[in-house]
Short mmCIF file of C-alpha atoms in Angstrom, two decimals:
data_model
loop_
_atom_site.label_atom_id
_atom_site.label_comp_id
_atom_site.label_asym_id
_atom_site.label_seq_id
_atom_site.Cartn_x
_atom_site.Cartn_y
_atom_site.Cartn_z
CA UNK A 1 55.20 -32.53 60.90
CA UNK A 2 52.82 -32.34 63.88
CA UNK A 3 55.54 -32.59 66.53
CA UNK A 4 54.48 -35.64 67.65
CA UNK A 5 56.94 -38.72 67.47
CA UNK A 6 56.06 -42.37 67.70
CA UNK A 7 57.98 -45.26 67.12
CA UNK A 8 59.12 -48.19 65.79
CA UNK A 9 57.41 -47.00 62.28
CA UNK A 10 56.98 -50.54 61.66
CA UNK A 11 56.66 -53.78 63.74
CA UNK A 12 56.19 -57.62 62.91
CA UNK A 13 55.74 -59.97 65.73
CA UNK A 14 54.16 -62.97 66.28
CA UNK A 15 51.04 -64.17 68.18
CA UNK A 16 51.45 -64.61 71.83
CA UNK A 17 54.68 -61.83 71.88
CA UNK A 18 54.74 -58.61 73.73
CA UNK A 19 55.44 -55.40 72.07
CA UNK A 20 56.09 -51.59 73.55
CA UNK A 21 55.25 -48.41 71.26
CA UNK A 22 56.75 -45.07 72.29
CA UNK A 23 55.27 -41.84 71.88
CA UNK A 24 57.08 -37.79 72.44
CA UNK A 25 54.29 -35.64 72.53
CA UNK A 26 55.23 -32.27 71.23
CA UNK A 27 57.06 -30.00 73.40
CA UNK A 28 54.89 -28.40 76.42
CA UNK A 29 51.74 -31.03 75.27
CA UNK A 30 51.02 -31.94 79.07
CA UNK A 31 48.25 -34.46 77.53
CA UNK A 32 48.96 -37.94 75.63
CA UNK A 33 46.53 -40.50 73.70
CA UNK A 34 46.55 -43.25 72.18
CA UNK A 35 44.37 -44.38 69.27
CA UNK A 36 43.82 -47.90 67.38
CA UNK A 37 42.91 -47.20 63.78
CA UNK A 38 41.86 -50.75 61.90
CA UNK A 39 40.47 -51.53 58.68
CA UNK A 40 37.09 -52.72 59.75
CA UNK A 41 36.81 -50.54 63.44
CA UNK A 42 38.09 -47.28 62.07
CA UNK A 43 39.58 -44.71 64.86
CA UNK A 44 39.46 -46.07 68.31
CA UNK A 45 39.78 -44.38 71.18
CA UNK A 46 42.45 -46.26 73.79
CA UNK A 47 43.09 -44.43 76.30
CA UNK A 48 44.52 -40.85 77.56
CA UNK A 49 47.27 -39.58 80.47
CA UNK A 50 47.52 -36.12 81.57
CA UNK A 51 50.61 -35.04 83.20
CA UNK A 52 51.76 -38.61 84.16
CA UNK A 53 48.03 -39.72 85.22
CA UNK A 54 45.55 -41.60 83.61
CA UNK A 55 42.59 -39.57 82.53
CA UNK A 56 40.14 -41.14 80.42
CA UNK A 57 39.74 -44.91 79.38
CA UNK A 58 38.76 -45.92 75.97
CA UNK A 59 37.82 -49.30 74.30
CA UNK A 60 40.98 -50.54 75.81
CA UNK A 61 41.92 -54.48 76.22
CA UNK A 62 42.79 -55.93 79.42
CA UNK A 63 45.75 -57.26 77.87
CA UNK A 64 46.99 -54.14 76.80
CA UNK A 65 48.43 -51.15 79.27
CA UNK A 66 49.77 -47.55 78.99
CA UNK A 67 52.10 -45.44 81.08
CA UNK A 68 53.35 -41.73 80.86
CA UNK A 69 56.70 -41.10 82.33
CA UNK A 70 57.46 -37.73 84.33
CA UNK A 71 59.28 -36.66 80.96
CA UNK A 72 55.95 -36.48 79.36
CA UNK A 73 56.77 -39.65 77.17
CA UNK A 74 54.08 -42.37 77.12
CA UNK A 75 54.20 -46.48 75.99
CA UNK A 76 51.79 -48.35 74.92
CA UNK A 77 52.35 -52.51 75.76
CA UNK A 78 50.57 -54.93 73.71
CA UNK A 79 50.87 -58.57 75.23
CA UNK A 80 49.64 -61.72 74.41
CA UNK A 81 49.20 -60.34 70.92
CA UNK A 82 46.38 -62.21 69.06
CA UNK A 83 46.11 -61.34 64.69
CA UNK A 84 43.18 -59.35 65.31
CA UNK A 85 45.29 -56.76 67.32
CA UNK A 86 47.17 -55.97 64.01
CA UNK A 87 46.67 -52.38 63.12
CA UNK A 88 47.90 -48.36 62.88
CA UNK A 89 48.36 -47.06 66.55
CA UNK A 90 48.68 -43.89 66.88
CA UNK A 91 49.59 -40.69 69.58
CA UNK A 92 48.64 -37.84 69.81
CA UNK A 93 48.85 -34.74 72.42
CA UNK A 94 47.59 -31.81 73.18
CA UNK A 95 48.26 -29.00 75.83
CA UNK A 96 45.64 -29.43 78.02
CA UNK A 97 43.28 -32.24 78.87
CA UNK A 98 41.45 -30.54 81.68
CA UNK A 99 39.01 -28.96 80.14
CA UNK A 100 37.95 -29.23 76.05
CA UNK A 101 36.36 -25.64 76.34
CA UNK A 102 39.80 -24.42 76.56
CA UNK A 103 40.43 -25.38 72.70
CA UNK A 104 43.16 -27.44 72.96
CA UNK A 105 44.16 -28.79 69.63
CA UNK A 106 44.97 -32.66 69.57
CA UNK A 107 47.91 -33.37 67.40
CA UNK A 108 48.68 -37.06 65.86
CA UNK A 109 51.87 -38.55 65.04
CA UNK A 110 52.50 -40.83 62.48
CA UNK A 111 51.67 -44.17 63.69
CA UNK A 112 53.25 -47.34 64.66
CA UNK A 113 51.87 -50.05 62.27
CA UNK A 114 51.92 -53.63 63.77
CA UNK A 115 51.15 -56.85 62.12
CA UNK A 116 50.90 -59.83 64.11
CA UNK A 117 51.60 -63.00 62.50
CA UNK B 1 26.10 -46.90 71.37
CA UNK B 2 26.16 -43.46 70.61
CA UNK B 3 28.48 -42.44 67.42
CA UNK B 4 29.62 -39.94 64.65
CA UNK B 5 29.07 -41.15 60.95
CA UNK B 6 29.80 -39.99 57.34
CA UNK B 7 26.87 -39.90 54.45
CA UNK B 8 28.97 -40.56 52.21
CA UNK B 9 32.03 -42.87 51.97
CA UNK B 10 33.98 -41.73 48.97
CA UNK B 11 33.28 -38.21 47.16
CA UNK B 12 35.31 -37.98 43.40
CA UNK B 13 35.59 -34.29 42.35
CA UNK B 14 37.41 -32.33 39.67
CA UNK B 15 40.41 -29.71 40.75
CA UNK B 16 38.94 -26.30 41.13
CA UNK B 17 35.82 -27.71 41.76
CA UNK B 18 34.42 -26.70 45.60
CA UNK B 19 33.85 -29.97 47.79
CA UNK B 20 31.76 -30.66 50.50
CA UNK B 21 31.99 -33.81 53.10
CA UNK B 22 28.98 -34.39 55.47
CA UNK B 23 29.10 -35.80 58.62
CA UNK B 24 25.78 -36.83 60.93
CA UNK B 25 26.14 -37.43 65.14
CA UNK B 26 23.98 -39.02 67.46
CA UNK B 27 25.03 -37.35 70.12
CA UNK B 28 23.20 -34.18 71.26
CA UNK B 29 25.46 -33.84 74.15
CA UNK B 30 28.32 -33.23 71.74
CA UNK B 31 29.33 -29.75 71.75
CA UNK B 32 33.04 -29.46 70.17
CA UNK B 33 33.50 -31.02 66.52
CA UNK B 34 36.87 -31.40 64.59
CA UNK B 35 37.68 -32.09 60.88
CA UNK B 36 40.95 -34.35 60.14
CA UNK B 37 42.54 -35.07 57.39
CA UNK B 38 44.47 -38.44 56.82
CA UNK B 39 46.74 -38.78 53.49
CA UNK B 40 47.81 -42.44 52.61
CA UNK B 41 50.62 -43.26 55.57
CA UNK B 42 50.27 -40.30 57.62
CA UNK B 43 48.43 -39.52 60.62
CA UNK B 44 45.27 -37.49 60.87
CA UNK B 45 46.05 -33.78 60.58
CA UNK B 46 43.86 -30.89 62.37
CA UNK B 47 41.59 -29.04 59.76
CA UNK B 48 39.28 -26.94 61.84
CA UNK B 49 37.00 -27.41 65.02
CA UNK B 50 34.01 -26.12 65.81
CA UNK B 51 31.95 -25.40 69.20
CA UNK B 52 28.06 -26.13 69.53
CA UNK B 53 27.63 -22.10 70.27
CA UNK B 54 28.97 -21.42 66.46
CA UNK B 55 27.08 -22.49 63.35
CA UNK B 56 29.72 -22.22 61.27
CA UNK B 57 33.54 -21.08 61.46
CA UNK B 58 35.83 -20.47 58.12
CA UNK B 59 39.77 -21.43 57.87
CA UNK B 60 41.92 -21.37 54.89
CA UNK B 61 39.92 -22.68 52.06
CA UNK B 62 37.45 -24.49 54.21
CA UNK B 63 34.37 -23.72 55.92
CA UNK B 64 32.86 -26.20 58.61
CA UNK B 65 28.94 -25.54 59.30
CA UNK B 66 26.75 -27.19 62.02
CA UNK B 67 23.57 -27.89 62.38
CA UNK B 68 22.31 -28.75 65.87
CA UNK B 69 19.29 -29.35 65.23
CA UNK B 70 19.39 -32.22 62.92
CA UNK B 71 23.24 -33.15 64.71
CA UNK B 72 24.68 -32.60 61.12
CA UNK B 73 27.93 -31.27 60.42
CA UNK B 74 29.55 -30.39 56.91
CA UNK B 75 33.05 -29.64 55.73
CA UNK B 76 33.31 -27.20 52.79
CA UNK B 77 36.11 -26.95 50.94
CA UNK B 78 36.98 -24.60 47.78
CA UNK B 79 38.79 -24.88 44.94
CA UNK B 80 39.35 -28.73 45.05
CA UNK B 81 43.10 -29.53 44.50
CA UNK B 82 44.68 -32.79 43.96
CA UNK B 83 46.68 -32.22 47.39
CA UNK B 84 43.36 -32.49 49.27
CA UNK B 85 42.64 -36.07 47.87
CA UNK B 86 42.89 -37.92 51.19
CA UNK B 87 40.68 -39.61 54.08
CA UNK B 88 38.85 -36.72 55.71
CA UNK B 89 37.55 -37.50 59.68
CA UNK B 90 34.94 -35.89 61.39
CA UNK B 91 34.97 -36.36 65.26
CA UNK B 92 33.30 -35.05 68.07
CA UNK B 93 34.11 -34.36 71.91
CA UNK B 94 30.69 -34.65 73.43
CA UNK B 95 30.55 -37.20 76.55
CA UNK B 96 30.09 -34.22 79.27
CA UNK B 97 33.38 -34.86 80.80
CA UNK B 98 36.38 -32.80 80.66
CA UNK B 99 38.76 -34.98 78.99
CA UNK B 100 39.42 -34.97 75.23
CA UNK B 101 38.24 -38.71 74.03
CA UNK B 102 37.02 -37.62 70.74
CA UNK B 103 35.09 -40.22 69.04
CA UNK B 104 35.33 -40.51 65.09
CA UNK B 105 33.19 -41.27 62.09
CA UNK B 106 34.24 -43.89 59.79
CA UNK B 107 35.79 -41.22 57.20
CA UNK B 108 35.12 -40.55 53.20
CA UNK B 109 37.73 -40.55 50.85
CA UNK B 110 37.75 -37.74 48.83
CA UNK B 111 39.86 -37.95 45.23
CA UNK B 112 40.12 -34.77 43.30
CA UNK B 113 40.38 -35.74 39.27
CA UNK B 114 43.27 -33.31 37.74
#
């Protein structure tokens, strides 16, 4: 168990609806991320908050959006949801996020999957 | 665009057997490199990292080595067991800002034969 909660575990919706993950990063993890892992893309960066601000943008869709909350806990909202945004999304956190030299360890949960039908 | 890849996308060994997963970047900028392991359903799970100044750093049972100067990198692991069957991720921190977008290869699936 890395610490790091996400849920729903499991979400079907159809095209065109709006969805909201959640994500608890472990306890004291300042830093939160959120990955998109598909069959045919892999891993995918999406995007990362630090201490309630965004930090670093990934390969991120206009029609999706991300918050972290001054509790630490972060959502991830998929609208407009098309079939190709069906796939594994996962958190993870770490303690830092200010500087990698520092070693901080980035820790996943275990996914939300989402099909889109 | 720049990117982390894997030689090899699936690696069959036997238990007891020692393993070893490559893993090539394009980046020469990278300089921090991490090893993750994803079982079927689960989320990827830290291994070991690695910084540019080290050429290789040992953990429990595994051994990651790095070669600069052909961007190669290389996870080692010993005795083989049948828990170690799973998706193994190499992925690398090296866009010269201080933020931790790591960027990861498309994995090899190792299965260890009882």
């Amino acid at each position: 168990d890395s610490g790091v909660t996400q849920t729903p575990k499991h979400l079907i919706t159809a095209t065109g609806q709006r969805v909201t993950l959640r994500c608890s990063p472990r306890s004291g993890d300042l830093s939160v991320y959120w990955y998109q892992q598909s069959l045919d893309q892999g891993l995918q960066f999406l995007i990362q908050y630090y201490n309630g601000e965004e930090r670093a943008k990934g390969n991120i869709l206009e029609r999706f959006s991300a918050q972290q909350f001054p509790d630490l806990h972060s959502e991830l909202n998929l609208s407009s949801l098309e079939l190709g945004d069906s796939a594994l999304y996962f958190c993870a956190s770490s303690s830092g996020g200010a500087h990698r030299s520092s070693g901080n360890t980035i820790y996943f949960g275990e996914g939300s999957w989402l099909t889109v039908v | 665009g720049e990117s982390v890849g894997l030689h090899l996308p699936t690696l069959s060994v036997q238990e007891g057997d020692n393993s070893i997963i490559n893993c090539a970047y394009s980046n020469s900028a990278s300089d921090y490199f991490i090893w993750y392991k994803q079982e079927s359903g689960k989320g990827p799970q830290f291994i070991i990292d690695i910084r540019s100044n080290m050429d290789k750093r040992q953990g429990q049972r595994v051994t990651v080595l790095l070669n600069k100067t052909v961007k190669h990198l290389s996870l080692q692991i010993a005795a083989t067991q049948p828990g170690d069957s799973a998706v193994y991720f190499c992925a690398e921190n090296g866009d010269g800002g201080s933020n931790y977008k790591l960027t990861f290869g498309k994995g090899t699936l190792l299965t260890v034969n009882p």
